[in-house]
GROMACS .gro file of C-alpha atoms in nm:
model
  170
    1UNK     CA    1  -0.106   1.746   2.037
    2UNK     CA    2  -0.220   1.477   1.805
    3UNK     CA    3  -0.565   1.379   1.678
    4UNK     CA    4  -0.718   1.051   1.657
    5UNK     CA    5  -0.621   1.017   1.289
    6UNK     CA    6  -0.275   1.141   1.353
    7UNK     CA    7  -0.227   0.895   1.644
    8UNK     CA    8  -0.349   0.596   1.432
    9UNK     CA    9  -0.111   0.689   1.140
   10UNK     CA   10   0.181   0.728   1.383
   11UNK     CA   11   0.128   0.376   1.537
   12UNK     CA   12  -0.013   0.198   1.225
   13UNK     CA   13  -0.360   0.131   1.395
   14UNK     CA   14  -0.708   0.229   1.262
   15UNK     CA   15  -0.891   0.532   1.393
   16UNK     CA   16  -1.132   0.274   1.533
   17UNK     CA   17  -0.876   0.122   1.763
   18UNK     CA   18  -0.770   0.440   1.891
   19UNK     CA   19  -1.127   0.541   1.988
   20UNK     CA   20  -1.199   0.179   2.126
   21UNK     CA   21  -0.877   0.188   2.349
   22UNK     CA   22  -0.970   0.526   2.500
   23UNK     CA   23  -1.328   0.433   2.535
   24UNK     CA   24  -1.200   0.133   2.756
   25UNK     CA   25  -0.990   0.363   2.968
   26UNK     CA   26  -0.640   0.233   2.824
   27UNK     CA   27  -0.519   0.570   2.746
   28UNK     CA   28  -0.490   0.781   3.066
   29UNK     CA   29  -0.539   1.145   3.044
   30UNK     CA   30  -0.679   1.214   2.698
   31UNK     CA   31  -0.803   1.563   2.628
   32UNK     CA   32  -1.081   1.707   2.417
   33UNK     CA   33  -1.083   2.023   2.239
   34UNK     CA   34  -1.381   2.278   2.206
   35UNK     CA   35  -1.538   2.060   1.952
   36UNK     CA   36  -1.513   1.783   2.172
   37UNK     CA   37  -1.251   1.576   1.960
   38UNK     CA   38  -0.986   1.358   2.140
   39UNK     CA   39  -0.658   1.507   2.168
   40UNK     CA   40  -0.344   1.322   2.253
   41UNK     CA   41   0.006   1.425   2.367
   42UNK     CA   42   0.333   1.217   2.377
   43UNK     CA   43   0.215   1.056   2.703
   44UNK     CA   44  -0.094   0.944   2.582
   45UNK     CA   45   0.052   0.802   2.258
   46UNK     CA   46   0.283   0.611   2.466
   47UNK     CA   47   0.005   0.477   2.676
   48UNK     CA   48  -0.174   0.372   2.364
   49UNK     CA   49   0.158   0.201   2.249
   50UNK     CA   50   0.197   0.046   2.594
   51UNK     CA   51  -0.163  -0.065   2.593
   52UNK     CA   52  -0.130  -0.232   2.244
   53UNK     CA   53   0.189  -0.412   2.332
   54UNK     CA   54   0.050  -0.558   2.656
   55UNK     CA   55  -0.280  -0.668   2.453
   56UNK     CA   56  -0.023  -0.817   2.193
   57UNK     CA   57   0.132  -1.044   2.479
   58UNK     CA   58  -0.186  -1.204   2.515
   59UNK     CA   59  -0.317  -0.999   2.811
   60UNK     CA   60  -0.681  -0.928   2.791
   61UNK     CA   61  -0.802  -0.563   2.775
   62UNK     CA   62  -0.945  -0.585   3.117
   63UNK     CA   63  -0.596  -0.698   3.258
   64UNK     CA   64  -0.426  -0.428   3.043
   65UNK     CA   65  -0.670  -0.167   3.231
   66UNK     CA   66  -0.578  -0.337   3.578
   67UNK     CA   67  -0.205  -0.285   3.507
   68UNK     CA   68  -0.264   0.087   3.419
   69UNK     CA   69  -0.452   0.137   3.716
   70UNK     CA   70  -0.184  -0.032   3.929
   71UNK     CA   71   0.101   0.172   3.750
   72UNK     CA   72  -0.116   0.489   3.833
   73UNK     CA   73  -0.120   0.419   4.196
   74UNK     CA   74   0.262   0.434   4.197
   75UNK     CA   75   0.537   0.247   4.354
   76UNK     CA   76   0.333   0.069   4.620
   77UNK     CA   77   0.184  -0.172   4.334
   78UNK     CA   78   0.532  -0.262   4.188
   79UNK     CA   79   0.518  -0.613   4.336
   80UNK     CA   80   0.165  -0.665   4.183
   81UNK     CA   81   0.269  -0.524   3.831
   82UNK     CA   82   0.593  -0.747   3.852
   83UNK     CA   83   0.374  -1.050   3.918
   84UNK     CA   84   0.134  -0.982   3.646
   85UNK     CA   85   0.421  -0.937   3.384
   86UNK     CA   86   0.615  -1.239   3.554
   87UNK     CA   87   0.293  -1.459   3.490
   88UNK     CA   88   0.248  -1.323   3.136
   89UNK     CA   89   0.575  -1.386   3.061
   90UNK     CA   90   0.553  -1.758   3.169
   91UNK     CA   91   0.237  -1.795   2.961
   92UNK     CA   92   0.394  -1.664   2.648
   93UNK     CA   93   0.708  -1.857   2.674
   94UNK     CA   94   0.486  -2.184   2.729
   95UNK     CA   95   0.285  -2.070   2.411
   96UNK     CA   96   0.623  -2.035   2.233
   97UNK     CA   97   0.726  -2.378   2.320
   98UNK     CA   98   0.423  -2.538   2.227
   99UNK     CA   99   0.457  -2.354   1.873
  100UNK     CA  100   0.818  -2.458   1.849
  101UNK     CA  101   0.707  -2.833   1.895
  102UNK     CA  102   0.436  -2.797   1.632
  103UNK     CA  103   0.675  -2.648   1.378
  104UNK     CA  104   0.909  -2.928   1.445
  105UNK     CA  105   0.645  -3.157   1.386
  106UNK     CA  106   0.521  -2.994   1.066
  107UNK     CA  107   0.872  -2.980   0.950
  108UNK     CA  108   0.931  -3.348   0.996
  109UNK     CA  109   0.611  -3.430   0.826
  110UNK     CA  110   0.710  -3.206   0.538
  111UNK     CA  111   1.040  -3.366   0.488
  112UNK     CA  112   0.894  -3.724   0.504
  113UNK     CA  113   0.637  -3.608   0.229
  114UNK     CA  114   0.927  -3.455   0.022
  115UNK     CA  115   1.107  -3.762   0.021
  116UNK     CA  116   0.797  -3.965  -0.085
  117UNK     CA  117   0.724  -3.698  -0.376
  118UNK     CA  118   1.092  -3.731  -0.485
  119UNK     CA  119   1.090  -4.136  -0.475
  120UNK     CA  120   0.787  -4.100  -0.705
  121UNK     CA  121   0.939  -3.841  -0.955
  122UNK     CA  122   1.315  -3.924  -0.946
  123UNK     CA  123   1.450  -4.248  -1.038
  124UNK     CA  124   1.614  -4.486  -0.756
  125UNK     CA  125   1.963  -4.381  -0.875
  126UNK     CA  126   1.901  -4.011  -0.820
  127UNK     CA  127   2.004  -3.934  -1.166
  128UNK     CA  128   1.703  -3.737  -1.326
  129UNK     CA  129   1.646  -3.522  -1.621
  130UNK     CA  130   1.595  -3.147  -1.579
  131UNK     CA  131   1.204  -3.218  -1.646
  132UNK     CA  132   1.198  -3.442  -1.364
  133UNK     CA  133   1.360  -3.206  -1.116
  134UNK     CA  134   1.123  -2.930  -1.220
  135UNK     CA  135   0.848  -3.165  -1.178
  136UNK     CA  136   0.982  -3.237  -0.826
  137UNK     CA  137   1.028  -2.887  -0.712
  138UNK     CA  138   0.676  -2.802  -0.831
  139UNK     CA  139   0.524  -3.071  -0.634
  140UNK     CA  140   0.723  -2.976  -0.325
  141UNK     CA  141   0.599  -2.612  -0.370
  142UNK     CA  142   0.250  -2.727  -0.408
  143UNK     CA  143   0.280  -2.941  -0.106
  144UNK     CA  144   0.434  -2.655   0.080
  145UNK     CA  145   0.156  -2.437  -0.003
  146UNK     CA  146  -0.122  -2.706   0.119
  147UNK     CA  147   0.071  -2.715   0.456
  148UNK     CA  148   0.034  -2.356   0.542
  149UNK     CA  149  -0.102  -2.354   0.885
  150UNK     CA  150  -0.450  -2.162   0.944
  151UNK     CA  151  -0.375  -1.799   1.091
  152UNK     CA  152  -0.331  -1.791   1.455
  153UNK     CA  153  -0.367  -1.479   1.684
  154UNK     CA  154   0.007  -1.417   1.636
  155UNK     CA  155  -0.043  -1.371   1.253
  156UNK     CA  156  -0.245  -1.037   1.309
  157UNK     CA  157  -0.087  -0.705   1.341
  158UNK     CA  158  -0.025  -0.617   1.721
  159UNK     CA  159  -0.283  -0.323   1.698
  160UNK     CA  160  -0.585  -0.518   1.558
  161UNK     CA  161  -0.844  -0.584   1.854
  162UNK     CA  162  -1.056  -0.909   1.854
  163UNK     CA  163  -1.353  -0.724   1.752
  164UNK     CA  164  -1.165  -0.596   1.453
  165UNK     CA  165  -1.054  -0.937   1.358
  166UNK     CA  166  -1.387  -1.084   1.358
  167UNK     CA  167  -1.532  -0.807   1.145
  168UNK     CA  168  -1.696  -0.608   1.401
  169UNK     CA  169  -1.746  -0.261   1.338
  170UNK     CA  170  -1.953   0.034   1.499
   0.00000   0.00000   0.00000
């Protein structure tokens, strides 16, 4: 049996996240000891991992809970669970394609900007001094730093809940 702290360390999440997911009913079968502390066995740790993974695919916690409830009902819900996962897969693939397109556009803009920078620094005949090359490299590095995108939900760890991301705490 594992304590909240041990589960948090095992999965690389905060103790708040473990408690939050348990309070939301996303870890079926959690037990408590005589001091009313949560205790988890391997099955509950696996459920938490599944819940975190499903959340990371973009499912809301409400949808994750629905999936768990369907799973607990047995094989009669296989088709409905399959539909949930298929719909989420399609949504995730569409988001991935949108990100790929964005990335291609950013790369194109970066390449154009790098050529513009190079033309400003390096003479037309492309022969340059070491100092000019260093200036060019530094200008490109500065530009690349400026072009870093704002963080998206994909930049956060899989275990981070929306409330943790937004600085919410109990």
